[in-house]
């Protein structure tokens, strides 16, 4: 019988080819802002008018995120990894995310840019990371709404502390969460391959439409950590 | 995916590996199998460096051309107690391992590959492959999948009979060691089970000196 000589490429070869042709969406463009609880309804109303995915009800989400870090050799900056799972939909894959250092850039850059690798995984990922040598730094719960406009994703959510003393209960402590602040965090983001800076201008235009309700801007965390 | 059994076919004294594979291909062809493409299962191993402290941990990252969008990772932790933690992730997991290369280094010379041809015959899928480690031939692996069934205990006898028809007495009358552990004969079969069988065979090939 004739042997077909087509060979199968290795996964690494395919990944390298994809990286070279710049089709892997590993850059995240994003802006952040916040809005007080008392005004969030108005923002949701405005987003319903502007966004795509609002035919029926608002799309909600309730996620649990855990942040791990693993020490590199020679006391270099530890590598941070985040694991996110949905509390509403138990069967869904978990999400493992690597986020690189954010680039704030100068005034000409409308959004923050950071390397972001999003990986869907089976539910053994927490045990896997722990045995790999990662340590859990902190965790929180996020509950809110998700909107989409074209390639842009807009999330309006509240951050909750997880009560450690209730973790042993069957609900995992997720039924009685205490909010961290009296406000909602608003994030506008796009995940794209590198070099698509035009999307940042579209994001700035969209952000303008949400003013003065919420000011979406580039937040420099280093300034927040080190204080005035 | 149906129940899959992986078998190492011993290379006879007077033949080479590729000749053995050809012989098996002829036999399966005589049964009426139709060739349908090629397959590849590869395994790259990463080890933790000294900064991690304690005995080294190993991560085996495997890919199977049958599940092109998935990456399988098996982490061997010395514990105590020693355990293996599996992870199934999508393709970008390889990028993450690259990012962690300073913490988990790849031992490129131990990369193993099982490559060969796929055959379809009635409800079975047969793959006859040669295993190489850095271009050194290690052995011949035969993978047989019975697609309609995903509980090994329900189709073991049928598969044994089919496999003995072209592999002969190499096929034992009892299920392979992999299925005799825990309750595997009654569990739902998953692609991860195929990957674990490949890893077990690759591990035993590594121990054998080059042929």
Short mmCIF file of C-alpha atoms in Angstrom, two decimals:
data_model
loop_
_atom_site.label_atom_id
_atom_site.label_comp_id
_atom_site.label_asym_id
_atom_site.label_seq_id
_atom_site.Cartn_x
_atom_site.Cartn_y
_atom_site.Cartn_z
CA UNK A 1 0.00 0.00 0.00
CA UNK A 2 1.29 3.45 -0.85
CA UNK A 3 2.59 5.40 2.15
CA UNK A 4 1.51 9.01 2.13
CA UNK A 5 4.57 11.02 3.00
CA UNK A 6 2.92 14.02 4.61
CA UNK A 7 4.44 14.45 8.05
CA UNK A 8 2.73 15.76 11.14
CA UNK A 9 4.27 18.92 12.56
CA UNK A 10 5.19 18.91 16.21
CA UNK A 11 3.12 21.14 18.46
CA UNK A 12 6.19 23.23 19.22
CA UNK A 13 6.78 23.79 15.49
CA UNK A 14 3.17 24.92 15.04
CA UNK A 15 3.43 27.26 18.03
CA UNK A 16 6.69 28.75 16.75
CA UNK A 17 5.14 29.29 13.33
CA UNK A 18 2.10 30.94 14.93
CA UNK A 19 4.33 33.23 17.00
CA UNK A 20 6.31 34.21 13.91
CA UNK A 21 3.17 35.02 11.91
CA UNK A 22 1.93 37.06 14.85
CA UNK A 23 -1.45 35.41 15.23
CA UNK A 24 -1.27 34.58 18.92
CA UNK A 25 -3.20 37.10 21.00
CA UNK A 26 -0.70 37.56 23.79
CA UNK A 27 -0.87 41.31 24.35
CA UNK A 28 -3.52 42.95 26.48
CA UNK A 29 -4.45 46.61 26.03
CA UNK A 30 -6.40 47.91 29.00
CA UNK A 31 -7.80 50.86 30.95
CA UNK A 32 -9.27 50.93 34.44
CA UNK A 33 -11.49 53.11 36.52
CA UNK A 34 -13.97 52.90 39.36
CA UNK A 35 -17.48 54.06 40.18
CA UNK A 36 -19.32 54.33 43.49
CA UNK A 37 -22.07 51.82 44.30
CA UNK A 38 -24.61 54.63 44.29
CA UNK A 39 -23.94 55.46 40.62
CA UNK A 40 -23.30 52.06 39.08
CA UNK A 41 -26.89 51.62 37.83
CA UNK A 42 -26.50 54.67 35.59
CA UNK A 43 -23.26 53.26 34.16
CA UNK A 44 -24.89 49.89 33.47
CA UNK A 45 -27.74 51.69 31.73
CA UNK A 46 -25.31 53.62 29.51
CA UNK A 47 -23.34 50.47 28.70
CA UNK A 48 -26.55 48.70 27.70
CA UNK A 49 -27.07 51.45 25.17
CA UNK A 50 -23.54 51.22 23.76
CA UNK A 51 -22.65 47.53 23.79
CA UNK A 52 -23.36 44.42 21.70
CA UNK A 53 -24.28 41.56 24.00
CA UNK A 54 -27.34 43.05 25.65
CA UNK A 55 -30.26 41.53 23.70
CA UNK A 56 -31.80 39.82 26.70
CA UNK A 57 -30.48 40.25 30.19
CA UNK A 58 -27.19 41.61 31.40
CA UNK A 59 -24.42 39.02 31.32
CA UNK A 60 -23.27 38.45 34.89
CA UNK A 61 -20.32 36.60 36.29
CA UNK A 62 -19.16 35.45 39.71
CA UNK A 63 -15.54 34.31 39.69
CA UNK A 64 -12.97 33.22 42.23
CA UNK A 65 -9.40 34.24 41.49
CA UNK A 66 -6.26 32.97 43.19
CA UNK A 67 -2.86 34.55 42.69
CA UNK A 68 0.25 32.40 42.90
CA UNK A 69 3.92 33.19 42.59
CA UNK A 70 7.01 31.09 42.10
CA UNK A 71 10.53 32.18 42.94
CA UNK A 72 13.08 32.24 40.17
CA UNK A 73 16.77 31.42 40.62
CA UNK A 74 19.12 34.01 42.09
CA UNK A 75 16.32 35.91 43.85
CA UNK A 76 15.03 37.41 40.62
CA UNK A 77 11.50 38.81 40.41
CA UNK A 78 9.06 35.97 41.17
CA UNK A 79 6.81 34.83 38.33
CA UNK A 80 3.13 35.54 39.00
CA UNK A 81 0.33 33.29 37.83
CA UNK A 82 -3.40 33.67 38.31
CA UNK A 83 -6.04 30.95 38.36
CA UNK A 84 -9.63 31.95 37.79
CA UNK A 85 -12.70 29.78 38.02
CA UNK A 86 -16.38 30.45 37.60
CA UNK A 87 -18.55 29.94 40.67
CA UNK A 88 -21.72 30.11 38.55
CA UNK A 89 -20.80 27.41 36.04
CA UNK A 90 -19.09 24.51 37.72
CA UNK A 91 -18.20 22.44 34.69
CA UNK A 92 -16.27 25.12 32.81
CA UNK A 93 -12.49 24.91 32.41
CA UNK A 94 -10.39 26.95 34.79
CA UNK A 95 -8.26 29.75 33.45
CA UNK A 96 -4.54 30.00 34.11
CA UNK A 97 -3.11 33.38 33.30
CA UNK A 98 0.38 34.78 33.10
CA UNK A 99 0.49 38.59 33.15
CA UNK A 100 3.72 40.41 32.38
CA UNK A 101 4.91 43.78 33.62
CA UNK A 102 2.59 46.57 32.42
CA UNK A 103 3.98 49.20 30.06
CA UNK A 104 2.47 52.57 30.90
CA UNK A 105 4.21 54.44 28.11
CA UNK A 106 3.93 58.17 27.56
CA UNK A 107 1.00 60.45 26.69
CA UNK A 108 0.95 59.22 23.09
CA UNK A 109 0.01 55.72 24.24
CA UNK A 110 -3.73 55.67 25.06
CA UNK A 111 -3.77 52.41 27.05
CA UNK A 112 -1.60 50.25 29.26
CA UNK A 113 -0.02 47.34 27.40
CA UNK A 114 1.01 44.08 29.02
CA UNK A 115 1.94 40.57 27.94
CA UNK A 116 -0.88 38.17 28.77
CA UNK A 117 -0.99 34.41 28.21
CA UNK A 118 -4.43 32.92 28.85
CA UNK A 119 -4.61 29.14 29.13
CA UNK A 120 -7.74 27.07 29.64
CA UNK A 121 -7.02 24.13 31.94
CA UNK A 122 -8.57 21.14 33.66
CA UNK A 123 -9.55 21.53 37.30
CA UNK A 124 -6.31 19.99 38.57
CA UNK A 125 -4.48 23.27 37.97
CA UNK A 126 -4.35 24.42 41.62
CA UNK A 127 -2.82 21.14 42.80
CA UNK A 128 -0.48 21.25 39.79
CA UNK A 129 0.79 24.74 40.60
CA UNK A 130 1.20 23.90 44.28
CA UNK A 131 3.29 20.81 43.54
CA UNK A 132 5.23 22.82 40.93
CA UNK A 133 6.46 25.02 43.75
CA UNK A 134 4.06 27.97 43.54
CA UNK A 135 2.81 29.66 46.68
CA UNK A 136 -0.66 31.20 46.94
CA UNK A 137 -0.24 34.90 47.64
CA UNK A 138 -3.87 35.95 47.88
CA UNK A 139 -7.35 35.28 46.54
CA UNK A 140 -10.57 37.17 46.08
CA UNK A 141 -13.99 36.88 44.55
CA UNK A 142 -15.27 39.11 41.74
CA UNK A 143 -18.97 39.52 41.01
CA UNK A 144 -20.39 41.75 38.33
CA UNK A 145 -21.33 42.30 34.72
CA UNK A 146 -19.61 41.72 31.42
CA UNK A 147 -20.19 43.72 28.22
CA UNK A 148 -18.72 43.38 24.76
CA UNK A 149 -18.32 45.86 21.96
CA UNK A 150 -16.52 44.47 18.92
CA UNK A 151 -13.21 43.20 20.23
CA UNK A 152 -13.45 45.18 23.46
CA UNK A 153 -14.48 43.63 26.74
CA UNK A 154 -15.88 45.82 29.48
CA UNK A 155 -16.31 44.45 32.99
CA UNK A 156 -18.02 46.20 35.90
CA UNK A 157 -17.48 44.20 39.05
CA UNK A 158 -17.11 44.29 42.81
CA UNK A 159 -14.20 42.71 44.64
CA UNK A 160 -15.02 40.61 47.72
CA UNK A 161 -12.89 39.26 50.50
CA UNK A 162 -13.14 35.54 51.12
CA UNK A 163 -13.82 34.65 54.73
CA UNK A 164 -11.12 32.13 55.66
CA UNK A 165 -13.11 30.82 58.63
CA UNK A 166 -15.99 29.78 56.39
CA UNK A 167 -13.86 28.05 53.79
CA UNK A 168 -14.46 24.62 55.24
CA UNK A 169 -18.19 24.86 54.62
CA UNK A 170 -19.71 23.32 51.53
CA UNK A 171 -20.31 26.73 50.01
CA UNK A 172 -16.59 27.41 50.33
CA UNK A 173 -17.40 30.62 52.11
CA UNK A 174 -18.73 32.14 48.89
CA UNK A 175 -22.23 32.68 50.20
CA UNK A 176 -21.29 35.33 52.76
CA UNK A 177 -18.71 37.56 51.15
CA UNK A 178 -17.73 40.97 52.41
CA UNK A 179 -17.04 43.68 49.83
CA UNK A 180 -13.67 45.35 49.88
CA UNK A 181 -14.94 48.83 48.97
CA UNK A 182 -18.15 50.78 48.35
CA UNK A 183 -17.41 50.89 44.65
CA UNK A 184 -17.21 48.85 41.48
CA UNK A 185 -14.08 48.38 39.42
CA UNK A 186 -14.50 49.06 35.69
CA UNK A 187 -12.07 47.54 33.20
CA UNK A 188 -11.88 47.93 29.44
CA UNK A 189 -9.58 45.46 27.71
CA UNK A 190 -8.68 43.90 24.38
CA UNK A 191 -6.52 40.82 23.88
CA UNK A 192 -4.70 40.98 20.54
CA UNK A 193 -1.45 39.92 18.86
CA UNK A 194 1.35 42.45 19.22
CA UNK A 195 1.60 45.43 16.94
CA UNK A 196 -2.11 46.27 16.75
CA UNK A 197 -1.80 49.64 18.41
CA UNK A 198 -4.74 51.09 16.47
CA UNK A 199 -7.07 49.24 18.81
CA UNK A 200 -5.84 51.44 21.65
CA UNK A 201 -7.25 54.53 19.90
CA UNK A 202 -10.65 52.82 19.52
CA UNK A 203 -10.56 52.05 23.23
CA UNK A 204 -9.83 55.67 24.12
CA UNK A 205 -12.78 56.81 21.99
CA UNK A 206 -15.05 54.35 23.74
CA UNK A 207 -13.76 55.41 27.15
CA UNK A 208 -14.67 59.03 26.29
CA UNK A 209 -18.32 57.96 25.93
CA UNK A 210 -18.39 56.80 29.52
CA UNK A 211 -17.21 60.12 30.95
CA UNK A 212 -17.98 61.75 33.34
CA UNK A 213 -19.60 58.69 34.98
CA UNK A 214 -16.30 56.84 35.07
CA UNK A 215 -12.80 57.97 34.13
CA UNK A 216 -11.05 55.05 32.45
CA UNK A 217 -7.34 55.70 32.48
CA UNK A 218 -3.90 54.15 32.73
CA UNK A 219 -3.12 53.26 36.33
CA UNK A 220 0.53 52.95 37.30
CA UNK A 221 0.65 50.38 40.12
CA UNK A 222 4.21 51.17 41.04
CA UNK A 223 3.10 54.63 42.16
CA UNK A 224 0.30 53.14 44.27
CA UNK A 225 2.61 50.66 45.97
CA UNK A 226 5.33 53.11 46.92
CA UNK A 227 3.02 55.91 48.00
CA UNK A 228 3.47 59.67 47.67
CA UNK B 1 -12.24 8.84 22.49
CA UNK B 2 -12.65 5.09 22.78
CA UNK B 3 -10.68 2.68 24.96
CA UNK B 4 -7.07 2.66 23.77
CA UNK B 5 -4.43 0.07 24.50
CA UNK B 6 -0.76 0.76 23.90
CA UNK B 7 1.59 -2.13 23.39
CA UNK B 8 5.32 -2.32 22.90
CA UNK B 9 6.10 -4.79 20.11
CA UNK B 10 9.52 -6.44 20.64
CA UNK B 11 11.86 -6.15 17.66
CA UNK B 12 13.06 -9.63 16.59
CA UNK B 13 16.83 -10.35 16.60
CA UNK B 14 17.16 -10.51 12.83
CA UNK B 15 15.19 -7.36 12.01
CA UNK B 16 15.50 -3.60 12.46
CA UNK B 17 12.86 -1.38 14.00
CA UNK B 18 11.53 0.04 10.74
CA UNK B 19 11.39 -3.49 9.23
CA UNK B 20 9.31 -4.63 12.19
CA UNK B 21 6.93 -1.72 11.71
CA UNK B 22 6.63 -2.57 8.00
CA UNK B 23 5.80 -6.17 8.88
CA UNK B 24 2.99 -5.08 11.21
CA UNK B 25 1.69 -2.69 8.55
CA UNK B 26 1.53 -5.56 6.05
CA UNK B 27 -0.38 -7.70 8.51
CA UNK B 28 -2.92 -5.03 9.32
CA UNK B 29 -3.23 -4.28 5.60
CA UNK B 30 -4.09 -7.93 4.99
CA UNK B 31 -6.98 -7.55 7.45
CA UNK B 32 -8.35 -4.73 5.32
CA UNK B 33 -7.11 -1.64 7.16
CA UNK B 34 -7.15 1.66 5.27
CA UNK B 35 -4.37 4.17 5.87
CA UNK B 36 -5.58 7.54 7.12
CA UNK B 37 -2.74 9.93 7.75
CA UNK B 38 0.17 10.09 10.12
CA UNK B 39 0.35 10.53 13.89
CA UNK B 40 2.81 11.93 16.37
CA UNK B 41 3.03 11.76 20.15
CA UNK B 42 5.94 13.58 21.70
CA UNK B 43 7.23 14.13 25.21
CA UNK B 44 9.55 16.80 26.53
CA UNK B 45 10.80 16.68 30.10
CA UNK B 46 11.55 19.64 32.35
CA UNK B 47 13.33 19.48 35.70
CA UNK B 48 13.36 21.95 38.57
CA UNK B 49 16.68 23.59 39.33
CA UNK B 50 18.58 23.55 42.64
CA UNK B 51 16.97 26.79 43.85
CA UNK B 52 13.68 24.97 44.33
CA UNK B 53 15.09 23.10 47.30
CA UNK B 54 14.57 19.44 48.07
CA UNK B 55 14.60 16.61 45.53
CA UNK B 56 13.96 17.73 41.93
CA UNK B 57 10.45 17.79 40.53
CA UNK B 58 9.85 16.73 36.93
CA UNK B 59 7.25 17.94 34.46
CA UNK B 60 6.59 15.86 31.36
CA UNK B 61 4.83 17.84 28.64
CA UNK B 62 3.19 15.67 25.99
CA UNK B 63 1.34 16.38 22.79
CA UNK B 64 -0.84 13.99 20.81
CA UNK B 65 -1.72 14.77 17.19
CA UNK B 66 -5.10 13.18 17.88
CA UNK B 67 -5.91 16.11 20.20
CA UNK B 68 -4.14 18.96 18.39
CA UNK B 69 -5.51 21.77 20.58
CA UNK B 70 -4.46 20.20 23.88
CA UNK B 71 -1.23 19.99 25.83
CA UNK B 72 -0.88 17.34 28.55
CA UNK B 73 1.42 17.95 31.50
CA UNK B 74 2.30 15.37 34.14
CA UNK B 75 4.11 16.64 37.21
CA UNK B 76 6.06 14.10 39.24
CA UNK B 77 6.43 15.38 42.75
CA UNK B 78 8.67 13.48 45.18
CA UNK B 79 6.34 14.48 48.02
CA UNK B 80 6.21 12.95 50.53
CA UNK B 81 4.10 11.13 49.47
CA UNK B 82 5.28 10.85 45.85
CA UNK B 83 2.51 11.61 43.41
CA UNK B 84 1.84 12.53 39.81
CA UNK B 85 -0.45 15.48 39.14
CA UNK B 86 -1.96 15.61 35.64
CA UNK B 87 -3.00 18.78 33.83
CA UNK B 88 -4.78 19.14 30.51
CA UNK B 89 -4.43 22.63 29.07
CA UNK B 90 -4.72 24.37 25.72
CA UNK B 91 -1.89 25.05 23.28
CA UNK B 92 -0.51 28.18 24.94
CA UNK B 93 0.71 26.13 27.92
CA UNK B 94 3.90 25.53 25.91
CA UNK B 95 4.50 29.31 25.91
CA UNK B 96 4.18 29.34 29.69
CA UNK B 97 6.75 26.55 30.07
CA UNK B 98 9.06 28.67 27.89
CA UNK B 99 8.54 31.62 30.26
CA UNK B 100 9.44 29.37 33.20
CA UNK B 101 12.60 28.07 31.57
CA UNK B 102 14.78 29.61 34.28
CA UNK B 103 12.91 27.62 36.95
CA UNK B 104 12.16 24.43 35.04
CA UNK B 105 14.82 23.60 32.49
CA UNK B 106 14.19 21.32 29.52
CA UNK B 107 16.45 18.33 29.02
CA UNK B 108 16.37 18.42 25.24
CA UNK B 109 18.36 15.22 24.82
CA UNK B 110 15.65 13.19 26.55
CA UNK B 111 12.88 14.34 24.19
CA UNK B 112 10.98 11.32 22.89
CA UNK B 113 8.74 10.88 19.92
CA UNK B 114 6.43 8.13 18.66
CA UNK B 115 5.76 8.71 14.99
CA UNK B 116 4.03 6.60 12.38
CA UNK B 117 0.93 5.84 10.35
CA UNK B 118 -2.74 5.69 11.30
CA UNK B 119 -5.02 2.97 10.02
CA UNK B 120 -8.77 2.65 10.18
CA UNK B 121 -10.32 -0.81 10.17
CA UNK B 122 -14.03 -1.13 10.95
CA UNK B 123 -14.54 0.37 14.43
CA UNK B 124 -10.84 0.27 15.30
CA UNK B 125 -8.10 2.83 14.92
CA UNK B 126 -4.60 1.32 14.78
CA UNK B 127 -1.39 3.30 14.97
CA UNK B 128 1.96 1.70 14.31
CA UNK B 129 4.82 3.93 15.34
CA UNK B 130 8.54 3.92 15.91
CA UNK B 131 9.84 5.54 19.07
CA UNK B 132 12.96 7.65 18.86
CA UNK B 133 14.92 9.65 21.43
CA UNK B 134 17.10 12.34 19.81
CA UNK B 135 17.02 10.38 16.54
CA UNK B 136 18.05 7.12 18.25
CA UNK B 137 15.62 4.27 17.64
CA UNK B 138 14.12 2.90 20.85
CA UNK B 139 11.25 0.60 19.94
CA UNK B 140 7.98 -0.04 18.14
CA UNK B 141 4.69 0.96 19.79
CA UNK B 142 1.29 -0.20 18.59
CA UNK B 143 -1.78 1.77 19.68
CA UNK B 144 -5.20 0.19 19.22
CA UNK B 145 -8.39 2.15 19.88
CA UNK B 146 -11.86 0.65 19.92
CA UNK B 147 -13.94 3.73 19.18
CA UNK B 148 -17.49 2.75 20.21
CA UNK B 149 -16.64 1.93 23.82
CA UNK B 150 -15.16 4.00 26.64
CA UNK B 151 -15.22 1.52 29.51
CA UNK B 152 -12.19 -0.77 29.27
CA UNK B 153 -13.78 -3.63 31.19
CA UNK B 154 -16.60 -3.86 28.64
CA UNK B 155 -14.40 -4.35 25.58
CA UNK B 156 -11.14 -5.86 26.79
CA UNK B 157 -11.94 -9.38 25.44
CA UNK B 158 -12.92 -7.99 22.05
CA UNK B 159 -9.78 -5.89 21.82
CA UNK B 160 -7.56 -8.77 22.93
CA UNK B 161 -8.96 -10.98 20.19
CA UNK B 162 -8.48 -8.27 17.55
CA UNK B 163 -4.95 -7.48 18.68
CA UNK B 164 -3.89 -11.14 18.82
CA UNK B 165 -5.04 -11.52 15.20
CA UNK B 166 -2.18 -9.36 13.92
CA UNK B 167 0.24 -9.11 16.86
CA UNK B 168 0.16 -12.74 17.96
CA UNK B 169 1.23 -13.94 21.39
CA UNK B 170 2.85 -10.61 22.29
CA UNK B 171 -0.65 -9.75 23.50
CA UNK B 172 -1.18 -11.21 26.98
CA UNK B 173 -4.46 -12.79 28.00
CA UNK B 174 -4.80 -10.41 30.96
CA UNK B 175 -5.34 -6.65 30.57
CA UNK B 176 -2.13 -4.58 30.46
CA UNK B 177 -0.66 -3.35 33.79
CA UNK B 178 -2.05 0.17 33.24
CA UNK B 179 -5.63 -1.09 33.47
CA UNK B 180 -5.02 -3.28 36.48
CA UNK B 181 -4.36 -0.27 38.71
CA UNK B 182 -7.22 1.17 40.81
CA UNK B 183 -10.55 0.78 39.12
CA UNK B 184 -9.39 1.68 35.65
CA UNK B 185 -11.24 -1.17 33.97
CA UNK B 186 -14.52 0.43 35.07
CA UNK B 187 -13.67 4.12 34.77
CA UNK B 188 -14.63 6.23 31.78
CA UNK B 189 -11.66 6.28 29.40
CA UNK B 190 -10.12 9.71 28.71
CA UNK B 191 -7.42 11.02 26.34
CA UNK B 192 -5.26 11.54 29.45
CA UNK B 193 -5.21 7.72 29.92
CA UNK B 194 -3.62 7.33 26.46
CA UNK B 195 -1.03 9.96 27.36
CA UNK B 196 -0.21 8.21 30.64
CA UNK B 197 0.30 4.93 28.80
CA UNK B 198 2.68 6.67 26.38
CA UNK B 199 4.59 8.18 29.31
CA UNK B 200 4.92 4.76 31.00
CA UNK B 201 6.33 3.26 27.79
CA UNK B 202 8.64 6.21 27.17
CA UNK B 203 9.97 5.88 30.73
CA UNK B 204 10.84 2.22 30.22
CA UNK B 205 12.45 2.98 26.83
CA UNK B 206 14.62 5.63 28.47
CA UNK B 207 16.02 3.06 30.88
CA UNK B 208 17.12 0.77 28.02
CA UNK B 209 20.47 1.63 26.45
CA UNK B 210 20.37 2.59 22.76
CA UNK B 211 19.62 -0.19 20.30
#
